[in-house]
Coordinates of C-alpha atoms and ligand atoms in Angstrom, one line a residue:
M8 CA 15.6 -23.2 -34.2
P9 CA 15.4 -20.1 -36.2
G10 CA 12.0 -19.4 -37.6
T11 CA 10.1 -21.6 -35.2
P12 CA 8.2 -19.6 -32.6
R13 CA 9.5 -20.5 -29.2
V14 CA 6.7 -21.4 -26.8
A15 CA 8.0 -21.0 -23.4
G16 CA 5.9 -22.1 -20.5
T17 CA 5.1 -25.5 -21.9
A18 CA 5.3 -28.5 -19.7
S19 CA 7.7 -30.1 -22.2
D20 CA 10.5 -27.7 -21.3
R21 CA 12.1 -29.3 -18.3
A22 CA 15.8 -28.5 -18.9
F23 CA 16.7 -27.0 -15.5
F24 CA 15.8 -29.2 -12.6
G25 CA 12.5 -30.0 -14.4
H26 CA 12.0 -26.3 -15.1
P27 CA 12.1 -24.3 -18.3
R28 CA 15.5 -23.4 -19.6
G29 CA 14.8 -19.7 -19.3
L30 CA 14.9 -20.0 -15.6
V31 CA 18.7 -20.5 -15.6
G32 CA 19.4 -17.1 -17.1
L33 CA 17.0 -15.4 -14.9
F34 CA 18.4 -17.2 -11.9
F35 CA 22.0 -16.0 -12.5
T36 CA 21.1 -12.5 -13.8
E37 CA 19.1 -11.9 -10.6
A38 CA 21.8 -13.5 -8.5
W39 CA 24.3 -10.9 -9.8
E40 CA 21.9 -8.0 -9.6
R41 CA 21.2 -8.9 -5.9
F42 CA 24.9 -9.4 -5.3
S43 CA 25.4 -5.8 -6.4
Y44 CA 22.5 -4.5 -4.4
Y45 CA 23.1 -6.3 -1.1
G46 CA 26.8 -5.8 -1.4
M47 CA 26.2 -2.1 -1.6
R48 CA 23.7 -2.3 1.2
A49 CA 26.1 -4.2 3.5
L50 CA 28.4 -1.2 3.4
L51 CA 26.0 1.7 3.1
L52 CA 25.3 2.3 6.8
Y53 CA 28.9 2.0 7.8
Y54 CA 30.0 4.2 4.9
M55 CA 27.5 6.9 6.0
Y56 CA 28.2 7.0 9.7
D57 CA 31.9 6.3 9.7
Q58 CA 34.1 9.3 10.4
V59 CA 35.5 11.3 7.4
A60 CA 39.0 10.4 8.6
N61 CA 38.2 6.7 8.0
G62 CA 36.8 7.3 4.6
G63 CA 33.2 7.6 5.7
L64 CA 30.8 10.5 5.3
G65 CA 30.4 11.3 9.1
I66 CA 26.6 11.4 9.0
P67 CA 25.0 11.1 12.5
D68 CA 23.8 7.5 12.9
D69 CA 20.1 8.3 13.3
T70 CA 20.1 10.1 10.0
A71 CA 22.2 7.4 8.4
K72 CA 19.8 4.6 9.4
S73 CA 16.8 6.5 8.1
L74 CA 18.7 7.2 4.9
V75 CA 19.5 3.6 4.3
A76 CA 15.8 2.8 4.9
V77 CA 14.5 5.4 2.5
Y78 CA 17.2 4.4 -0.1
G79 CA 15.7 0.9 -0.1
S80 CA 12.2 2.3 0.0
A81 CA 12.8 4.5 -3.1
T82 CA 14.3 1.6 -4.9
Y83 CA 11.2 -0.6 -4.5
M84 CA 8.8 2.3 -4.9
A85 CA 10.3 2.9 -8.4
A86 CA 9.1 -0.5 -9.3
I87 CA 5.6 0.9 -9.9
L88 CA 7.0 3.3 -12.5
G89 CA 9.2 0.5 -13.9
G90 CA 6.3 -1.8 -14.2
W91 CA 4.2 0.8 -16.0
V92 CA 7.1 1.5 -18.4
S93 CA 7.4 -2.2 -19.1
D94 CA 3.7 -2.9 -19.5
R95 CA 3.0 0.1 -21.7
L96 CA 6.2 1.2 -23.4
L97 CA 9.3 -1.1 -23.4
G98 CA 8.3 -4.7 -22.6
D99 CA 10.0 -6.7 -19.9
R100 CA 13.2 -7.6 -21.7
R101 CA 14.2 -4.1 -22.7
A102 CA 13.2 -2.8 -19.3
T103 CA 15.4 -5.3 -17.6
L104 CA 18.4 -4.4 -19.8
V105 CA 18.0 -0.6 -19.3
G106 CA 17.5 -1.2 -15.6
G107 CA 20.7 -3.2 -15.3
V108 CA 22.7 -0.5 -17.0
L109 CA 21.3 2.2 -14.7
I110 CA 22.0 0.1 -11.6
M111 CA 25.6 -0.3 -12.8
V112 CA 26.0 3.4 -13.2
G113 CA 24.6 3.9 -9.7
H114 CA 27.2 1.6 -8.2
I115 CA 29.9 3.4 -10.2
C116 CA 28.8 6.7 -8.6
L117 CA 29.5 5.2 -5.2
A118 CA 32.8 3.8 -6.4
L119 CA 34.0 7.3 -7.0
P120 CA 35.3 9.0 -3.9
A121 CA 32.9 11.9 -4.5
G122 CA 31.1 12.3 -1.2
A123 CA 27.4 12.9 -0.4
G124 CA 26.6 14.2 -3.9
A125 CA 27.6 10.9 -5.4
L126 CA 25.6 9.1 -2.8
F127 CA 22.4 10.9 -3.8
A128 CA 23.2 10.4 -7.5
S129 CA 23.6 6.7 -6.9
M130 CA 20.2 6.6 -5.2
V131 CA 18.5 8.1 -8.3
F132 CA 20.3 5.6 -10.6
I133 CA 19.9 2.5 -8.5
A134 CA 16.2 3.3 -7.6
G135 CA 15.4 4.0 -11.3
G136 CA 17.3 0.9 -12.5
T137 CA 16.0 -1.5 -9.8
G138 CA 12.5 -0.1 -10.5
L139 CA 12.9 -1.3 -14.1
L140 CA 14.8 -4.5 -13.5
K141 CA 13.2 -6.1 -10.4
P142 CA 9.6 -6.3 -11.4
T143 CA 10.3 -7.2 -15.0
I144 CA 12.7 -10.0 -14.2
S145 CA 10.3 -11.5 -11.7
A146 CA 7.4 -11.2 -14.2
S147 CA 9.6 -13.0 -16.7
V148 CA 9.8 -15.9 -14.3
G149 CA 6.0 -16.0 -14.2
D150 CA 5.9 -15.9 -18.0
L151 CA 7.8 -19.2 -18.2
Y152 CA 4.8 -21.1 -16.9
A153 CA 1.3 -21.5 -18.3
P154 CA -1.3 -20.1 -15.9
N155 CA -2.1 -23.5 -14.4
D156 CA 1.4 -25.0 -14.5
P157 CA 1.9 -26.6 -11.1
R158 CA 5.6 -25.9 -11.3
R159 CA 5.1 -22.1 -10.8
D160 CA 5.6 -22.1 -7.0
S161 CA 8.7 -24.2 -7.1
G162 CA 10.0 -22.2 -10.0
F163 CA 9.8 -19.1 -7.8
S164 CA 11.5 -20.9 -4.9
I165 CA 14.4 -21.7 -7.3
Y166 CA 14.5 -18.1 -8.5
Y167 CA 14.5 -17.0 -4.8
M168 CA 17.5 -19.2 -4.3
G169 CA 19.2 -17.1 -7.0
I170 CA 18.4 -14.0 -5.0
S171 CA 19.8 -15.6 -1.9
V172 CA 23.0 -16.9 -3.6
G173 CA 23.7 -13.3 -4.6
A174 CA 22.7 -12.0 -1.2
V175 CA 24.9 -14.4 0.8
A176 CA 28.0 -13.8 -1.2
A177 CA 27.7 -10.0 -1.4
P178 CA 28.5 -9.0 2.2
L179 CA 31.3 -11.5 2.4
V180 CA 33.0 -10.0 -0.7
V181 CA 31.8 -6.4 -1.0
G182 CA 31.4 -6.0 2.8
T183 CA 34.9 -7.4 3.6
V184 CA 36.7 -5.4 0.9
G185 CA 34.8 -2.2 1.8
Q186 CA 35.2 -2.5 5.5
T187 CA 38.8 -3.7 5.6
Y188 CA 40.3 -1.8 2.6
D189 CA 38.2 0.9 1.1
Y190 CA 34.5 1.7 0.9
H191 CA 34.7 2.8 -2.7
L192 CA 36.6 -0.3 -3.8
G193 CA 33.8 -2.3 -2.3
F194 CA 31.1 -0.3 -4.2
G195 CA 33.3 -0.8 -7.3
I196 CA 33.0 -4.6 -6.9
A197 CA 29.2 -4.2 -6.7
A198 CA 29.3 -2.4 -10.1
V199 CA 31.3 -5.3 -11.6
G200 CA 28.7 -7.7 -10.2
M201 CA 26.0 -5.9 -12.1
A202 CA 28.0 -5.9 -15.3
L203 CA 28.3 -9.7 -15.0
G204 CA 24.6 -9.9 -14.5
L205 CA 24.0 -7.9 -17.7
A206 CA 26.3 -10.2 -19.6
V207 CA 24.5 -13.3 -18.4
Y208 CA 21.1 -11.7 -19.4
L209 CA 22.3 -10.8 -22.9
W210 CA 23.6 -14.3 -23.3
T211 CA 20.6 -16.2 -22.1
Q212 CA 17.6 -14.0 -22.9
R213 CA 16.8 -16.0 -26.1
H214 CA 15.4 -18.7 -23.8
L215 CA 12.8 -16.4 -22.4
S216 CA 9.1 -16.3 -23.2
E217 CA 8.1 -14.2 -26.2
A218 CA 5.7 -12.4 -23.9
G219 CA 8.6 -10.3 -22.6
S220 CA 9.7 -8.9 -25.9
R221 CA 6.7 -6.6 -26.3
P222 CA 4.8 -4.3 -23.9
K223 CA 1.8 -6.3 -22.6
N224 CA -0.6 -3.4 -22.9
P225 CA 1.0 -1.0 -25.3
L226 CA 0.2 2.7 -24.9
R227 CA -1.7 3.7 -28.0
L228 CA -1.2 7.2 -29.4
S229 CA -5.0 7.7 -29.4
E230 CA -4.9 7.3 -25.6
V231 CA -2.5 10.1 -25.2
S232 CA -4.9 13.0 -25.4
R233 CA -3.6 16.5 -25.5
S234 CA -5.2 17.4 -22.2
R235 CA -3.9 14.3 -20.4
A236 CA -0.3 14.9 -21.7
S237 CA -0.4 18.5 -20.6
L238 CA -1.8 17.5 -17.2
V239 CA 1.1 15.0 -16.7
G240 CA 3.6 17.6 -17.9
L241 CA 2.2 20.2 -15.6
G242 CA 2.4 17.8 -12.6
V243 CA 6.0 16.9 -13.4
A244 CA 6.9 20.6 -13.8
C245 CA 5.3 21.5 -10.4
L246 CA 7.2 18.6 -8.7
V247 CA 10.5 19.7 -10.2
A248 CA 9.8 23.3 -9.2
V249 CA 8.9 22.4 -5.7
V250 CA 12.0 20.2 -5.3
A251 CA 14.2 22.9 -6.9
V252 CA 12.9 25.7 -4.7
S253 CA 13.1 23.7 -1.5
A254 CA 16.7 22.6 -2.4
V255 CA 17.7 26.2 -3.0
T256 CA 16.0 27.6 0.1
G257 CA 17.4 24.9 2.3
L258 CA 13.9 23.6 3.1
L259 CA 14.8 20.2 1.5
S260 CA 16.9 19.0 4.4
I261 CA 17.9 15.4 4.7
G262 CA 15.3 15.0 7.4
A263 CA 12.5 16.4 5.2
T264 CA 13.5 14.1 2.3
V265 CA 13.4 11.1 4.6
N266 CA 9.9 12.1 5.8
L267 CA 8.7 12.8 2.3
I268 CA 9.8 9.4 1.0
S269 CA 8.2 7.7 4.0
V270 CA 4.9 9.3 3.4
L271 CA 5.0 8.6 -0.3
A272 CA 5.9 5.0 0.3
M273 CA 2.9 4.5 2.5
A274 CA 0.5 6.4 0.2
L275 CA 1.6 4.8 -3.0
P276 CA 0.2 1.3 -2.5
V277 CA -3.1 2.8 -1.4
V278 CA -3.4 4.9 -4.5
Y279 CA -2.3 2.0 -6.7
F280 CA -4.7 -0.5 -5.3
T281 CA -7.5 2.0 -5.8
V282 CA -6.5 2.6 -9.4
M283 CA -6.4 -1.1 -10.2
L284 CA -9.6 -1.9 -8.5
R285 CA -11.4 0.9 -10.3
S286 CA -9.9 0.4 -13.7
K287 CA -12.3 -0.6 -16.5
R288 CA -9.7 -3.0 -17.7
T289 CA -9.9 -5.1 -14.5
T290 CA -12.5 -7.8 -14.7
A291 CA -14.9 -8.7 -11.8
A292 CA -13.0 -11.9 -11.0
E293 CA -9.7 -10.0 -11.1
R294 CA -11.1 -7.4 -8.8
A295 CA -12.3 -9.9 -6.3
R296 CA -8.9 -11.7 -6.2
L297 CA -7.2 -8.4 -5.8
R298 CA -9.4 -7.5 -2.7
G299 CA -8.4 -10.8 -1.1
Y300 CA -4.8 -9.9 -1.7
I301 CA -4.9 -6.7 0.3
P302 CA -4.6 -8.2 3.9
L303 CA -1.7 -10.3 2.7
F304 CA -0.1 -7.2 1.3
V305 CA -0.4 -5.4 4.6
A306 CA 1.1 -8.4 6.4
A307 CA 4.1 -8.3 3.9
V308 CA 4.6 -4.5 4.7
F309 CA 5.0 -5.2 8.4
F310 CA 7.2 -8.2 7.8
W311 CA 9.6 -6.1 5.7
V312 CA 9.6 -3.4 8.5
I313 CA 11.5 -6.0 10.6
Q314 CA 13.4 -7.9 7.9
E315 CA 14.9 -4.9 6.2
Q316 CA 16.2 -3.5 9.5
G317 CA 19.0 -6.0 9.0
A318 CA 20.8 -3.2 7.1
T319 CA 20.0 -0.5 9.7
V320 CA 19.3 -1.3 13.3
I321 CA 20.7 -4.8 13.3
A322 CA 23.7 -3.6 11.3
Q323 CA 24.3 -1.0 14.0
Y324 CA 23.8 -3.5 16.8
A325 CA 26.3 -5.8 15.1
D326 CA 28.8 -3.0 14.8
E327 CA 28.5 -1.5 18.3
S328 CA 26.9 -3.9 20.7
T329 CA 28.2 -7.3 19.5
D330 CA 31.5 -9.0 20.5
L331 CA 33.1 -9.2 17.1
D332 CA 36.2 -10.9 18.4
A333 CA 34.3 -13.8 19.9
F334 CA 35.7 -16.5 17.7
G335 CA 39.4 -15.6 17.8
F336 CA 39.3 -13.2 14.9
T337 CA 37.6 -10.0 14.1
I338 CA 34.3 -10.6 12.3
P339 CA 33.5 -7.8 9.9
A340 CA 30.1 -6.5 11.0
S341 CA 28.8 -6.6 7.5
W342 CA 29.0 -10.4 7.5
F343 CA 25.8 -10.5 9.6
Q344 CA 23.9 -9.5 6.5
S345 CA 24.8 -12.8 4.9
V346 CA 23.3 -14.9 7.7
G347 CA 19.7 -14.7 6.6
S348 CA 20.4 -15.7 3.0
F349 CA 22.7 -18.5 4.1
V350 CA 19.9 -19.9 6.3
L351 CA 17.5 -19.5 3.5
I352 CA 19.6 -21.5 1.1
V353 CA 20.2 -24.3 3.6
L354 CA 16.5 -24.5 4.6
T355 CA 14.9 -24.2 1.1
P356 CA 15.0 -27.9 0.3
L357 CA 13.5 -28.7 3.7
F358 CA 10.7 -26.2 3.1
A359 CA 10.0 -27.5 -0.4
L360 CA 9.3 -30.9 1.2
L361 CA 7.3 -29.3 4.0
W362 CA 5.0 -27.4 1.6
L363 CA 4.6 -30.5 -0.5
R364 CA 3.4 -32.4 2.5
L365 CA 1.3 -29.7 4.0
D366 CA -0.3 -28.6 0.8
R367 CA -1.5 -32.1 0.2
S368 CA -2.9 -32.6 3.6
P369 CA -6.6 -31.8 4.2
R370 CA -5.6 -29.1 6.6
A371 CA -3.4 -27.3 4.1
P372 CA -2.3 -23.9 5.4
S373 CA -3.6 -21.0 3.4
T374 CA -1.4 -18.1 2.3
A375 CA -2.9 -16.0 5.2
H376 CA -1.7 -18.7 7.6
K377 CA 1.7 -18.7 6.2
F378 CA 1.9 -14.9 6.2
G379 CA 0.6 -14.7 9.8
F380 CA 3.2 -17.1 10.9
A381 CA 5.9 -15.2 9.1
L382 CA 4.9 -12.0 10.8
A383 CA 4.7 -13.6 14.3
I384 CA 8.1 -15.2 13.9
A385 CA 9.6 -11.9 12.7
G386 CA 8.3 -10.4 15.9
V387 CA 9.9 -13.2 17.9
S388 CA 13.2 -12.6 16.2
Y389 CA 13.2 -9.2 17.9
L390 CA 12.0 -10.5 21.2
V391 CA 15.0 -12.9 21.3
L392 CA 17.3 -9.9 21.3
V393 CA 15.7 -8.3 24.4
L394 CA 17.7 -10.3 26.8
P395 CA 21.2 -9.7 25.4
A396 CA 20.4 -6.1 24.5
S397 CA 19.3 -5.4 28.1
Q398 CA 22.4 -6.9 29.7
G399 CA 24.7 -4.1 28.6
G400 CA 28.2 -4.7 27.3
L401 CA 28.9 -6.7 24.2
S402 CA 26.7 -9.6 23.4
S403 CA 27.7 -12.9 21.8
P404 CA 27.3 -12.9 17.9
L405 CA 25.2 -16.0 18.3
W406 CA 22.2 -14.0 19.5
L407 CA 22.2 -12.1 16.2
V408 CA 22.7 -15.2 14.2
G409 CA 19.7 -16.9 16.0
S410 CA 17.5 -13.8 15.5
L411 CA 18.4 -13.5 11.8
A412 CA 17.7 -17.3 11.4
L413 CA 14.2 -16.8 12.8
V414 CA 13.3 -13.9 10.6
T415 CA 14.5 -15.9 7.6
I416 CA 12.1 -18.7 8.4
G417 CA 9.4 -16.1 8.2
E418 CA 10.8 -14.8 4.9
M419 CA 10.5 -18.3 3.5
C420 CA 6.9 -18.5 4.4
L421 CA 6.1 -15.1 2.8
S422 CA 8.4 -13.9 0.1
P423 CA 8.6 -16.6 -2.6
I424 CA 4.9 -17.4 -2.0
G425 CA 4.0 -13.7 -2.4
L426 CA 5.9 -13.5 -5.7
S427 CA 4.2 -16.5 -7.1
A428 CA 0.7 -15.4 -6.0
T429 CA 1.3 -12.0 -7.4
T430 CA 2.1 -13.3 -10.9
R431 CA -1.0 -15.4 -10.9
L432 CA -3.5 -13.0 -9.7
A433 CA -2.3 -10.0 -11.7
P434 CA -5.0 -8.5 -13.8
A435 CA -3.9 -9.0 -17.4
A436 CA -3.7 -5.3 -18.2
F437 CA -1.5 -4.7 -15.2
A438 CA 0.8 -7.8 -15.5
T439 CA 4.2 -6.3 -14.6
Q440 CA 2.8 -3.4 -12.6
T441 CA 1.2 -5.9 -10.2
M442 CA 4.7 -7.2 -9.5
G443 CA 5.7 -3.6 -9.0
L444 CA 2.9 -3.4 -6.5
W445 CA 4.2 -6.4 -4.6
L446 CA 7.6 -4.7 -4.4
T447 CA 6.0 -1.6 -2.9
A448 CA 5.2 -3.7 0.1
G449 CA 9.0 -3.6 0.6
A450 CA 8.9 0.1 -0.1
A451 CA 6.2 0.8 2.5
G452 CA 7.9 -1.4 5.0
Q453 CA 11.1 0.5 4.7
G454 CA 9.2 3.8 4.7
I455 CA 7.8 2.9 8.1
A456 CA 11.1 1.6 9.3
A457 CA 12.8 4.9 8.3
Q458 CA 10.7 6.6 11.0
L459 CA 10.9 3.7 13.5
V460 CA 14.7 3.4 13.5
K461 CA 14.9 7.0 14.9
F462 CA 13.8 5.5 18.2
Y463 CA 16.7 3.0 18.4
E464 CA 19.4 4.0 20.9
P465 CA 22.1 1.6 21.8
D466 CA 21.4 2.3 25.5
S467 CA 17.8 1.3 25.3
A468 CA 18.1 -1.3 22.6
G469 CA 16.2 -3.9 24.8
T470 CA 13.1 -1.7 24.9
Y471 CA 13.2 -1.1 21.2
F472 CA 13.4 -4.8 20.3
G473 CA 10.8 -5.6 22.9
A474 CA 8.2 -3.0 21.7
V475 CA 8.7 -3.5 18.0
G476 CA 8.8 -7.3 18.4
A477 CA 5.7 -7.6 20.6
G478 CA 3.7 -5.3 18.2
T479 CA 4.6 -7.5 15.2
V480 CA 3.7 -10.7 17.0
V481 CA 0.3 -9.3 17.8
L482 CA -0.2 -8.4 14.1
G483 CA 0.8 -11.9 13.1
L484 CA -1.8 -13.4 15.5
V485 CA -4.5 -11.1 14.2
L486 CA -3.9 -12.3 10.6
F487 CA -3.9 -15.8 11.8
A488 CA -7.3 -15.3 13.5
L489 CA -8.7 -13.7 10.3
S490 CA -7.5 -16.4 7.9
P491 CA -10.7 -18.4 7.8
L492 CA -12.6 -15.3 6.8
L493 CA -10.0 -14.5 4.1
R494 CA -10.3 -18.1 2.8
R495 CA -14.0 -17.7 2.4
Q496 CA -13.4 -14.5 0.5
T497 CA -11.0 -16.1 -1.9
E498 CA -13.4 -18.9 -2.5
A499 CA -16.0 -16.4 -3.4
A500 CA -13.6 -14.7 -5.7
D501 CA -12.8 -18.0 -7.4
S502 CA -16.4 -18.7 -8.1
L503 CA -16.3 -15.6 -10.3
V504 CA -13.5 -17.0 -12.4
D505 CA -14.3 -17.7 -16.0
H506 CA -15.0 -21.4 -16.7
H507 CA -12.0 -22.0 -18.8
E508 CA -9.7 -21.1 -16.0
D509 CA -8.8 -23.5 -13.2
A510 CA -10.1 -22.5 -9.8
L511 CA -7.1 -21.1 -8.0
D512 CA -6.8 -19.2 -4.8
V513 CA -4.0 -16.8 -4.4
T514 CA -1.9 -19.5 -2.7
G515 CA -1.8 -21.4 -6.0
V516 CA -3.3 -24.4 -4.4
H517 CA -5.5 -26.2 -6.9
R518 CA -8.9 -27.2 -5.7
Ligands
LIG610 N1 15.2 -10.6 -0.5 C1 14.1 -10.0 -1.3 C2 14.7 -9.6 -2.6 O1 15.7 -8.9 -2.7 C3 13.5 -8.9 -0.6 C4 12.4 -8.3 -1.3 C5 11.1 -8.9 -1.4 C6 12.5 -7.0 -1.8 C7 10.1 -8.2 -1.9 C8 11.4 -6.4 -2.3 C9 10.2 -7.0 -2.4 O2 14.2 -9.9 -3.6

């Protein structure tokens, strides 16, 4: 209806499975974006370590794994920058569009048979683009709901299904084409996927909340003091100079780049939490909620350390130590990267029922419980591999399938809930940036993984899975033990909430 302000997020809009109409467009846009990302990722390791004669880059496999990890890390780290650009300059909608275009260009770089240079160029485009698109599109989902709309959690579960639909299809299409025909053709299909995502977004964005059409906390000219601007300029100039000099003098080796990104990925969330906690724009209630969020964030980091190794260590294990001919045909190794999302899609309805039941019961699990469980089961998914990995020879693909199914159960207890909690507790002035902060959990996880994967050797795979798995189980149990304490802290935070707001803890459970 032209001329009528569209109020998204009202309980009356139930066009899509009882959810606002805008969710459909976001669902399919993100499905295509994730199709392009996970399709590219299903091929990336193999493309890097395959011999030049086979169309690969011939990079040693240790370096290749670390590079895949820091590629992912940089992608999610950029979300902080993307969130800032959206909150202060562009607004969510324009940021999503610009991001989609950059991502597509990144995949096109990889589609060209242009070697390592194109690989690094793609990293810059895809990191920049995903940094803009991923936090903004997730924040747009949050904007479809009023702050106390009870549909928010299930809205995010549906949205997460979109992510998974893209992620399950991608290795099957992009992975198969890339591994059987030509890597670049595979990457080309990823670019087409992103183009389709952009088309869907352009077509459906009119159903989104008005909140996304403007920056939420626009940068005012008066804020940009001369001294500040020159300070930022100086910082950027120094950075460019350091990178240029190190590149020219050969100091900026691949190894050094990997280490640099690892360190940045771990430092960034620390700096960002500090900035948000100290900002004058964050209210006392927001600050208290943010503090309660920190242990959950740490748990998420370690969860992603394991889960994201699906594209590195697990991908190598699938390629080199798994019997790919087990079922009478040769399974492309990239297909294992579909398993998790497949399991997620199948189990989501079951989990929806489970949460409904559990959240109503007097002993409803808190977010910390769910996150602790997620971590522990991620650890178990590695412990399961100790036996086949220690036996030597090729192991049955079913071990990997079982392991990936386990880690996915963890993902269902952590990832959609984390997204939903993030949109709710975000300090108003930092709306999209808080989503960026959530994504940096993935960045820090992969930054740590980039170092960890160096210890993986096919000959001692059992020891690797045992050590990393056991460590993660312990962390999960610690979080579990701490959860009563954390619950008390969130309750204290809630008591600070202004009267007109509902009392919510970060789990979204109404009390
Ligand atoms: N499967 C998730 C996604 O692509 C993984 C993820 C979660 C990545 C959180 C970054 C941050 O959305």
